[in-house]
Every structure is written in structure tokens, then in C-alpha cells.
Amino acid sequence: MWITPEEVLLANALWVSERANPFFILQRRKGHGRGGGFTGLLVGTLDVVLDSSARVAPYRILHQTGDSQVFWNIACGSSRKEITEHWEWLEANLLQTLSIFDNEEDITTFVKGKIQGIIAEENKSKQTVEDEDSGKFREAELKMRRLFGMPDEEKLVNYYSCSYWKSRVPRQGWVYLTVNHLCFYSFLLGKEGELTLVVQWTDVTQLEKNATLLFPESIRVSTRDTEHYFSMFLNINDTFKLMEQLANIAMRQLLDNESFSVDRSLPKPGKTLKNVSALKRDLDARAKNERYRAMFRLTQDERLDGHTDCTLWTPFAKMHVVGQMFVSNNYICFASREEDLCQLIIPLREVSIVEKADSSSVLPSPLSISTKNKMTFLFANLRDRDFLVQRISDFLQRTPDRVWSDSKEVLESPSPTTPFLTPPSPSEALSGRFYSPTLPTATQGLLSIFKKNAPEDLGPKATKEKMKEEAWNIHFFEFGRGVCMYRTSRTRELVLNGMPENLRGELWLLFSGAQNEMDTHPGYYAELVEQAMGRCTLATEEIERDLHRSMPEHRAFQNEMGIAALRRVLTAYAFRNPNIGYCQAMNIVTSVLLLYCTEEQAFWLLVALCERMLPDYYNTRVVGALVDQGVFEELTRECLPLLYERMQELGVISTISLSWFLTLFLSVMPFDSAVLLVDCFFYEGIKVIFQVSLAVLHANMEQLLACSDEGEAMTILGRYLDNVVNKQTVSAPIPHLHALLTSGDEPPPEIDVFELIKASYDKFGSLRADVIEQMRFKQRLKVIQSLEDTAKRSVVRAIMTDSAFSLEELEELYVLFKAKHIMSCYWGASTTAAERHDPSLAYLEQYRIDRGQFSQLFAALAPWGCSAHTPTLAARLFRLLDQNKDGLINFKEFVTGLSGMYHGDMTEKLKLLYKLHLPPALCPEEAESALEAMQFFTDDITPQGRKDCLAKSCWLFLFTGEEQKAMEASDVAASSEDKKEEKVKDYKYYLRMWAKEKEPKKETIKDLPKMNQEQFIELCKTLYNMFSEDPLEQELYHSIATVASLLLRIGEVGKKFSNNGAKKLDSLCIPCSAVDMPQPEKDELAGDSSATEAEVTKALEEAQLEVPLPATTEEEVKDDTSVSSYSMVSAGSLQCEDIADDTVLIGCTDQRQGSVLDIDWAITFEQVLASMLTEHPLVDYFEKKLDIQAKVAACRCQRAVERQVSSSSEHEFSQLSG
């Protein structure tokens, strides 16, 4: 590549000059290429150990002038081919021009200007991402691709100097972190010291940063087979974080096939950073965005623009709070440096005025932001206030105008950012068949509806409830109400004391962030309901089944109003997010939301739960809940080590935690108590659920340590949770349907839920959200890889009975098949990832590959190697296996094809080969190509043998055709007579007959259609290519020649007995010189021309074949590449080297026949099979036992990357010096 000219003082240090002219020198670095001796080995080692490994290309071109001691580096290359192209361009375009200059300084100035101009032109055509990357980084990326054979689609994220521990010996080198791979390279004094390692991120099962005596401050990367240790990083924390991000992307890819794509909406840096790629900046920005969204509970499309230190005036405390301001495309947020001191969220849709106040020594660089509900926020100590105000103004201009009424926002038109929705038809929008704003559940929660006519409660509990409401009203007055409320430690105290029922829905929306989504998407839920209702899907069927199981003890769901509202919310969400659809436990959580919220509010709370607060909890494999179950086990080991060991022995944690997390304790605890935990969850997040779970175990520790089995432990915990009560509730008691587990006659003691929550904060309140996220990452690797292993076992068990492969072979094939599917996700394919992977399907059908990927696997694994014909055969087998014609096949179909080739008997193998040359495997284009170029077939049988073949062909035809039909007719007649004598069968007989009809009919050889002449020609071409690498190649060729000649005559004899014999097309012949034949045939014919010609003519007459006639018209001359009805092999498939020395052409020795192929010529599979059985070499070949293990092992030993044929292969040294 051309580089910006750099000054070089020592041109020959560590470099060898290979070519030179008066103005340029081409050099190769010592230690690369051939030769170099010990000095070369030493330089190569230093290049790897030192930073030059990533920066110095092995070839370069220097510019020099006359006696000048200064050289200029103008080009570098990773291969001879690349640098040679640059050298040749210089010689062709600059040498003659430079010879005209008189002044050496002018020459140098001209060369530098020319090179810079070339670079500028190249940069214009390059992609934006490449433009953002520094030149040094691009050199490192090129080196990575050269070292590890990666294609251009594989992008380097970053590279680091480190040591790789191999057999307890550190090897210094460079680790390259790409989007899909971890690669390491080390070079130490020669090729025997070279070390190359490639690990796919999708294979990583564990990623840990640890420090031991053996591996100090190291990173351990574990896969299913081995462990890799890396140490001696300059900044191990940054490296480990990047590894975590890349492994997370890979796990997401395994989970839902989301391939990595660069986020173009992220803000671009002001200047290009040295040795930092655009992808690295992209991933850093993603990490910041995720932390920002999680901190303030914002939507997934929110992008952080920047943040800055500042202070915020808090009127309730009369003080300035130090913290950070965050600005994104829709929000201005503030978080205090001291945790829980103050947090603030200001949606830009609420902002009315942004102004700079006067600076003073007390209040430097202040900024005032006023909202439409008359709140004013004063920020100060802003470093770059003018730039900040400009950014906020830019975002405000993009915010749609609003119309306000009663301090509530009403959009004039639907938000342009509304996702997942297509507008309904006008008739649907007007009719409101399923949802209307006049519905009772559209304006209030179910609890309010059913308490409307109840008498007012004046007892102490009602008084306590009113006191809670008053406390919250005071809080609203001091700290503000709505999304712009100051959130402080006082807010948390009020939440822990319990939310009043009248405010619960409002506060849930506020603290979960659902209020923001609902405000920015008005009308979205109503339109979604109209589109979703009435559809019949798997999700809607599951929803209908679970509707009446959702809190049946509550009277709100004992009538159609509550059931209908629940149906609408669940169906609307399943339509919005088909990847999740519906999962059990969603009905329980949603029914509780509907008690306190309107339908629309409950819908947006469900969105917040499923997509942000409980990620991946409610997908088909409840991955999120399994991950948090692992986190809970790890927390138990850290906080309750003695109990953890006992619980692991009993296997209790994995049993209890899943139901606790999926339903937020709603299914295992009395409703009035569990709803208080939901209050805390919406404010604090998942850490509250972990805290309470640990508190429950701690409260029962002594009993759990003493229990003898899992059932007893479950009884203890179930009884405890059943008796967690809320003594402050004002609602009517709701029967708890969870089993009341008691031991003995004594009533179990009651546990106050407020005491339980307080104990959880006192004992386990030190849990931090960032620590939980770190533990989630560790568990996510384990869980997803465990699920992948489960899927593999399920698939293998499902097809074990239908396949002759062993269990181990099927598992190995599944790994290869899935790896091919995964690679297609990030290195491109003819279909999208969503088309190739459908999580809703059974494991057996989830992963699918297209024809290109199948062809690669076929070439690597199939026993029928056909050299250049292999891609054609693979394409035909793919079309045969692709029964639904969607261009994709699943693993079962893939194994079916391989199993027939490896473990079928001769009949099965020949049947598969036969079907590969019939539609749909053989497409019309391939059949037509058989007419383009063909020769006479070869055979070495004697004239008497030809007569025997002809007689044998007649016998085979008659037996397989007429006699079989006669035998079948007699069998049918006999069976019909037997049926007349049978008595009426009982019902069991009819059930057996019905079951038999439902079973898939097994295909027999009689079901196979006949093969015409074009298809037969293609079959012969395939057979000729199959034996090219076999030790018995010549014997097999001879056998195929004999069988093909026999089958030709069978087809001709068959026409005599066919009713359509009169419909034959006229054959056309043209003279053909013997020169057109391959040389071995010419020699053989010249030596035996008279005898052979007489016998062939006699054989043709006996077979009643058409007598060749000379071609007389111009049209017939154009058909000179065709053959008659008994000619068969195309010229392309019958090569000179494929023909034995003793072969003799069968047919007219002086003429090549051209014709339109005879439509009456046909053979059956029985005839092909019978003909093959006459040749022992063919029988031995197809009956030979084959083992796929060798081919699987070869694939497994290869690197787990798809090597790309390098266009930068080394040229011979003579090409440079010659």
C-alpha cells in the first residue's frame, strides 16, 4: 500500500535490497522469505516481541536521489505480489518523467507530491470506517489477515502485546481481537518456533481475569476442549473488557443469530486516534450507552452524545450537588457522584427554555433549564457551556412539537420513531373492534373498578394507607412530580415503606421508564391491538390456554372484563415482539400489572420488563432466568458458604430460584406481600430479588442445614413463603393457591414482609448493579453454551433411529454443520440470518444452511470425490434434499444425504446416485448441456461379447419390464381373491390400517421414474469422475464402459417393446475424421479397423438401430456435436488420461453421429442395478465399507476459520530479479 512519505536515515539496517534503479529501492526485511540466516531469525523474533511486529510490513519501497543520504519510505507491502505491483507502476509511470528533472530536490518534491496524490485518490474510494482508522492500524489489520488467512469481511477490533502460556512456558507475541475470533501469533527463531492460535468467540465457555502464582495477572479463555492463558498485558483491564464485549456479541449471535453491525448513529470522534480502530470506538460507545440506559431506565434506541462534570442546585436540600450531566438525543440526565444522593431525568419534550445565566465566583458557568410544568433546574461549573448549549439546542430542534393540555402531553401526530408497527387500514382504525378508549380498563385499573362500589373503610389500615398517600404528596411537592422528579434517598425510603394503591400504577410507570415510552408513542397500543387480535398463531394459542390460569383467585379475573383485557395486552405484545411471543409466567405478571394500571400502561410496563429490566427472561429458553439462577448460586456461595454446599448436595437452588425470578415471587408468596417486592423491583431493579432470595435462605438456614432430602428443603421454603404476610394491606384478603405446606399441628409463624425486606437490605444491601452485571456475563457464557450442548444432544437423539451414523459421529457432524451456519452469519451468505435460524422451531430444524455452505461441507465430507465435478454433484444433492424448495436444508436433511453415501448398501447408494440425475436434482439446464459435446463410448469386449451383451440386454429388459408387470398383476389378482374370502375385521384391524396409512410410505425401487438419454449421459459423466482418485481406477473405468454399453443397448431394445416406438425422431449423421478422437482411440482403431467395423455394423443391425446417414443440410452440420440415441458421453467428461490403453470405441469408426436425442429411449433403475451387478469392480466399490471419521477429523484439525485463497501469494524470486 502507498503510505505518506516518511524519512529513513538508515536504509540498510535490518533490510535487504532486492531491486534498485536510480530513484527507487525495493527492500525485504530480514527474517521474512527465504534465507537470512541467524540474523534473519533474530530480526523476525524481535519483530514479534517488539511493537514493530504489528507496524512493519515485510516489504517496502524507498525513494532516493543521487548522493543524498536521506531516503523516503513511500510504499509497503505484506507480500511480494503487492509490492511488485507498486514497483512496476513506478517503473512504468515515473522513471521516464524523473529523468527529465535537473534538480534532485525537485525530484523528491515531485515524488512526494505524486504519492500523496495517489493516497488521496484511494481514500476517496474507501469506506468511511476505513477512513477513520489510522494507517498504522490498517497495516496491523492486513498483517492479521495474512497471518491467519482471514477474509476481508473479518474486521480487527484491536491488538495487544502479551504472553501466551504454552506448557507452562510463556511465549511473547501479539493477540489480535477480531469481531469473531481471538488470534495469537508468536515467532521465535525460525518456523519451528512459530505459534499460531485461533479461537472463535462462539466456542468460548468461560472468560476470567485471575491472578495465581503460576499465571500472574492473567486472562483465562476456556473452550469445551482446552484452556488458554494470556498475561503480561500493558493494560489488562481494557483488554479484558473488550474480550467480554466480543464474547457477549458471540453469545447474542448464538441466542438469536444477531450478527454484529457497526452502529452508524454513534457520534464520531473529533480526530482519528492512533492505533485505535473505528470498531473499538464503536464498542466503547456501545458500552457507555448500555450503562447510561441502565442507569436511567431509558429505551434501547437512546444514544449518549456526551457527558460532563457539573453541579446541580437542589432546592429541597439548599445545596449544590456534585455529579455528571449526560446528554443524549432525547434526554438530559444527572447523577450525583455520591450514590443515591440525587438523580434527575429531563426529557427534551418537556423542556421549554434553555438559557445561560450570568457567571459569578460563587456560581461559575451556570445553565438554567425550564420545563413546561414550571420546574427550573440550575446547573453550574460546566466546562464547555457554549458547546453544551449548542448540542442541546440541536436536539431540541429535532424534537417534534407538542400540544399540551392539563399538564399532560398529547402529540399532534404519531411519533416518527414508533417501531414495530405498520399503520392499520382506515376501516380498522375507525371501527375499534377490539379496543376502544371507552372501555373501563382503558381508563383505570381493575382494582379500582371492582372497589368502586365497596363501602369506605375507616379502620386503622385505611388510615395507614392515607398516611402513605400524604407522605407521597409531600414528596411530590418538595421534589416534583412526574418524570422530572428529583430522585433521592428519601424516595427510596418511601418505596420501601410500600406504595399506596392509588399511586402504585403511576409510580411503577415512572421508575421503570415505561412512562417515557408511552408518552412518545401515543396510540401505538390501540393500533397494535387492532392488528394483533383475530390472528391465530402459536403464541395466541398458548395465551388462550393460560388466560384462566392467571390469578383465578382474584375476582377481577373471574369475569370476561379482566380476561379480555389480559388477552389484549398479551396478544399485542406477542405481535410487537415475535422473538419472544408469549412465555409462561408472563400471564401472572401481566395480570398483576392490570390490577393497578390501565391496559396501555400495563402494556408498556410489560415492554419494560421483557426488554430492559429482565432481559431474555421470557424467550423460548428462559435464558435470562437461567443466567440469574447461576448468579444466585454464586451469590449464595459468597454470602452463605455453608448453606451453599448443603443446597448443592440437595439440588434445591436450581429448583426454587426459577419460579422466584420468573414471577417476581408472585406465584410463591401471598399477593399482598409479593406486590411490595414488585414495588421495590421497579425502583431498584433485579438486585432486590437477589437480596430477598438470600434473606429467605438465611432465615431458614438452620432448618435447611438439618434437612435430609430435596423434598424436605422444598417444604421448609414453601411453608415460609406461604406465611409472609402484609399486615398493612387495605385490600380484601385473596386466597393464596400455592400449597399450604405445614408440618405438625402447630400453625406456622407469620413473617412480616416489611421485616423481610428490611432484613434483606441490612444483610445483603451491599450488592451493586455493576457487580451483578459482571456475574451475569460469566453465567451467560455457561448457560448459553450449556443450552447449545443440550440442543446438540436433542438433535442427535432425534435422528439416531433414522441414521446409521454413531452417536459420536452425529455429534461431530452437528458441530461442523452449526459452525458453517454460524460463519455464514458474519461472513455473508445468500440468505439472511433470520431465514436460516428460527428459534420457534424444534432444535432439529433451527439451524439451516444454503447451497454454498452445503457445497463446502459436501466437498470436505462426501466419499464420492468427483474432482471438478464435485460442485455440480453437491448442487444436485442439495436440490434433492431441499424438499420444501426454500433454498435451505436442516441438519436432518444434511445427515440423510451423507448417510445414504456412507452406510447404505449397494442398492441404496445406486438409488441415491440414480435420483441425483433425475429431476428435481438434475435441473433442465444441466440436461440440455449433455447435448452440446459428446463422443462415442469405449469398450474392450470382443465381438462375440457384444452379441452376448445384446442378448443379456433383451433378457434384462423383458424380465424387469414385462415379466415384472405380469407377476405384479398375478399378485394383485390373488390378493383380491383372498380379500373376498376374508370376514369383516374388528375395530383393531381398522385402527391398524388407519395407522399404516398415516405412516410415511417407504420408497421402493419400483417407484423410481425411468431415466431418459440426457439424464443417462449425465450419470455416466458423474461415474467417470468418481473414480479418478481410486487405486483401481482403470478396472473401474473398464467396468463402467461395459455397463454403459450394455445399458445403451437395453434402451434400444426397450424401444421395440414400447408402444411409442413409432414416434422416433429421425437421426442425423455427419462425417467425422478420426482426428477428433483422443489419441489412444485412434491408435487402437487403426490397428483393428476392418474386423471391428464389421462386428460393430453387425451388432447395430441386430439391435435394429438406425443406419447412419450423411448430413446434407447446413442445419444438420450445426448439430455435429450431438450423438445418436446410442451415443452417450460428453467430450468434457471423457479425457484422454481417463481411457485405458486397451479400450476400443464402439460405434461407427468413420462417422460421428449427430441427432436430437431419442425421446423413446429410456431405462429403469432395475436395469441399471442389474447391469452394475455384472461387474465385480463396481460391486466391490459400492459395497465397500466407508468411515467418515477420517474426514471429520481432517475438518476438525483445520483452523476454525474459512481460509480465503490469498491473492498475495509469494512470487518466485526470479520474477523480481528477472
mmCIF file of C-alpha atoms in Angstrom, residues 1046-1158:
data_model
loop_
_atom_site.group_PDB
_atom_site.id
_atom_site.type_symbol
_atom_site.label_atom_id
_atom_site.label_comp_id
_atom_site.label_asym_id
_atom_site.label_seq_id
_atom_site.Cartn_x
_atom_site.Cartn_y
_atom_site.Cartn_z
ATOM 1 C CA LEU A 1046 -24.948 -52.653 -22.069
ATOM 2 C CA LEU A 1047 -27.433 -50.031 -20.843
ATOM 3 C CA LEU A 1048 -27.373 -48.295 -24.213
ATOM 4 C CA ARG A 1049 -28.493 -51.472 -25.890
ATOM 5 C CA ILE A 1050 -31.096 -52.112 -23.204
ATOM 6 C CA GLY A 1051 -32.585 -48.731 -24.020
ATOM 7 C CA GLU A 1052 -32.587 -49.518 -27.724
ATOM 8 C CA VAL A 1053 -34.139 -52.932 -27.203
ATOM 9 C CA GLY A 1054 -36.724 -51.324 -24.964
ATOM 10 C CA LYS A 1055 -37.993 -49.209 -27.835
ATOM 11 C CA LYS A 1056 -39.010 -52.371 -29.678
ATOM 12 C CA PHE A 1057 -41.419 -53.307 -26.888
ATOM 13 C CA SER A 1058 -42.626 -49.765 -26.351
ATOM 14 C CA ASN A 1059 -45.965 -48.601 -27.656
ATOM 15 C CA ASN A 1060 -44.375 -45.336 -28.656
ATOM 16 C CA GLY A 1061 -41.772 -46.845 -30.953
ATOM 17 C CA ALA A 1062 -43.288 -45.181 -33.993
ATOM 18 C CA LYS A 1063 -42.678 -41.723 -32.552
ATOM 19 C CA LYS A 1064 -38.909 -41.873 -33.006
ATOM 20 C CA LEU A 1065 -37.205 -38.803 -34.374
ATOM 21 C CA ASP A 1066 -35.013 -39.142 -37.437
ATOM 22 C CA SER A 1067 -31.330 -39.444 -36.682
ATOM 23 C CA LEU A 1068 -28.861 -37.273 -38.480
ATOM 24 C CA CYS A 1069 -25.230 -38.096 -39.113
ATOM 25 C CA ILE A 1070 -22.261 -36.156 -40.352
ATOM 26 C CA PRO A 1071 -18.819 -37.435 -41.267
ATOM 27 C CA CYS A 1072 -16.224 -37.119 -38.606
ATOM 28 C CA SER A 1073 -12.488 -37.626 -39.011
ATOM 29 C CA ALA A 1074 -10.613 -39.797 -36.636
ATOM 30 C CA VAL A 1075 -8.530 -36.788 -35.732
ATOM 31 C CA ASP A 1076 -11.380 -35.611 -33.470
ATOM 32 C CA MET A 1077 -10.973 -38.701 -31.325
ATOM 33 C CA PRO A 1078 -8.448 -38.912 -28.468
ATOM 34 C CA GLN A 1079 -5.070 -40.355 -29.452
ATOM 35 C CA PRO A 1080 -5.399 -43.757 -27.712
ATOM 36 C CA GLU A 1081 -8.602 -44.444 -29.576
ATOM 37 C CA LYS A 1082 -7.065 -43.533 -32.938
ATOM 38 C CA ASP A 1083 -4.184 -45.924 -32.422
ATOM 39 C CA GLU A 1084 -6.456 -48.766 -31.412
ATOM 40 C CA LEU A 1085 -8.816 -48.200 -34.324
ATOM 41 C CA ALA A 1086 -6.008 -48.032 -36.831
ATOM 42 C CA GLY A 1087 -4.753 -51.427 -35.779
ATOM 43 C CA ASP A 1088 -8.053 -53.253 -35.842
ATOM 44 C CA SER A 1089 -10.248 -51.218 -38.155
ATOM 45 C CA SER A 1090 -11.591 -53.817 -40.552
ATOM 46 C CA ALA A 1091 -12.586 -56.524 -38.058
ATOM 47 C CA THR A 1092 -14.010 -54.095 -35.526
ATOM 48 C CA GLU A 1093 -16.020 -52.185 -38.097
ATOM 49 C CA ALA A 1094 -17.668 -55.339 -39.404
ATOM 50 C CA GLU A 1095 -18.604 -56.552 -35.958
ATOM 51 C CA VAL A 1096 -19.959 -53.165 -34.884
ATOM 52 C CA THR A 1097 -22.105 -52.864 -38.006
ATOM 53 C CA LYS A 1098 -23.474 -56.340 -37.430
ATOM 54 C CA ALA A 1099 -24.259 -55.553 -33.820
ATOM 55 C CA LEU A 1100 -26.080 -52.388 -34.834
ATOM 56 C CA GLU A 1101 -28.150 -54.262 -37.365
ATOM 57 C CA GLU A 1102 -29.045 -56.946 -34.855
ATOM 58 C CA ALA A 1103 -30.135 -54.273 -32.395
ATOM 59 C CA GLN A 1104 -32.220 -52.721 -35.198
ATOM 60 C CA LEU A 1105 -30.542 -49.371 -34.706
ATOM 61 C CA GLU A 1106 -30.806 -46.656 -37.281
ATOM 62 C CA VAL A 1107 -28.310 -46.796 -40.102
ATOM 63 C CA PRO A 1108 -26.180 -43.638 -40.108
ATOM 64 C CA LEU A 1109 -26.958 -41.273 -42.942
ATOM 65 C CA PRO A 1110 -24.688 -38.450 -44.098
ATOM 66 C CA ALA A 1111 -25.718 -34.938 -43.105
ATOM 67 C CA THR A 1112 -26.648 -32.816 -46.095
ATOM 68 C CA THR A 1113 -28.057 -29.557 -44.801
ATOM 69 C CA GLU A 1114 -26.460 -26.626 -43.078
ATOM 70 C CA GLU A 1115 -28.712 -27.049 -40.037
ATOM 71 C CA GLU A 1116 -27.577 -30.638 -39.673
ATOM 72 C CA VAL A 1117 -23.941 -29.619 -39.855
ATOM 73 C CA LYS A 1118 -24.525 -27.332 -36.885
ATOM 74 C CA ASP A 1119 -25.548 -30.393 -34.854
ATOM 75 C CA ASP A 1120 -22.222 -32.138 -35.331
ATOM 76 C CA THR A 1121 -21.627 -32.093 -31.573
ATOM 77 C CA SER A 1122 -24.694 -34.240 -30.895
ATOM 78 C CA VAL A 1123 -24.845 -38.011 -30.950
ATOM 79 C CA SER A 1124 -27.342 -40.659 -31.878
ATOM 80 C CA SER A 1125 -29.631 -42.383 -29.478
ATOM 81 C CA TYR A 1126 -26.945 -44.856 -28.507
ATOM 82 C CA SER A 1127 -24.089 -42.362 -28.066
ATOM 83 C CA MET A 1128 -23.531 -41.235 -24.526
ATOM 84 C CA VAL A 1129 -20.515 -39.487 -23.032
ATOM 85 C CA SER A 1130 -19.727 -35.798 -23.488
ATOM 86 C CA ALA A 1131 -16.274 -34.828 -24.629
ATOM 87 C CA GLY A 1132 -15.702 -32.911 -21.452
ATOM 88 C CA SER A 1133 -16.209 -35.982 -19.314
ATOM 89 C CA LEU A 1134 -14.064 -38.446 -21.324
ATOM 90 C CA GLN A 1135 -10.490 -37.232 -21.083
ATOM 91 C CA CYS A 1136 -7.552 -38.935 -22.771
ATOM 92 C CA GLU A 1137 -5.909 -39.762 -19.476
ATOM 93 C CA ASP A 1138 -9.122 -41.415 -18.273
ATOM 94 C CA ILE A 1139 -9.162 -44.036 -21.075
ATOM 95 C CA ALA A 1140 -7.265 -47.303 -20.798
ATOM 96 C CA ASP A 1141 -4.776 -48.331 -23.457
ATOM 97 C CA ASP A 1142 -6.811 -51.384 -24.379
ATOM 98 C CA THR A 1143 -10.148 -49.655 -24.877
ATOM 99 C CA VAL A 1144 -11.940 -49.773 -28.229
ATOM 100 C CA LEU A 1145 -14.610 -47.365 -29.409
ATOM 101 C CA ILE A 1146 -17.974 -48.953 -30.022
ATOM 102 C CA GLY A 1147 -19.878 -47.471 -32.921
ATOM 103 C CA CYS A 1148 -19.151 -46.373 -36.458
ATOM 104 C CA THR A 1149 -15.388 -45.920 -36.831
ATOM 105 C CA ASP A 1150 -15.617 -43.466 -39.667
ATOM 106 C CA GLN A 1151 -18.575 -41.398 -38.638
ATOM 107 C CA ARG A 1152 -19.748 -39.358 -35.674
ATOM 108 C CA GLN A 1153 -23.487 -39.290 -35.403
ATOM 109 C CA GLY A 1154 -25.423 -36.162 -34.511
ATOM 110 C CA SER A 1155 -29.049 -36.161 -33.553
ATOM 111 C CA VAL A 1156 -31.809 -34.867 -31.445
ATOM 112 C CA LEU A 1157 -31.882 -37.388 -28.611
ATOM 113 C CA ASP A 1158 -34.484 -40.116 -28.948
#
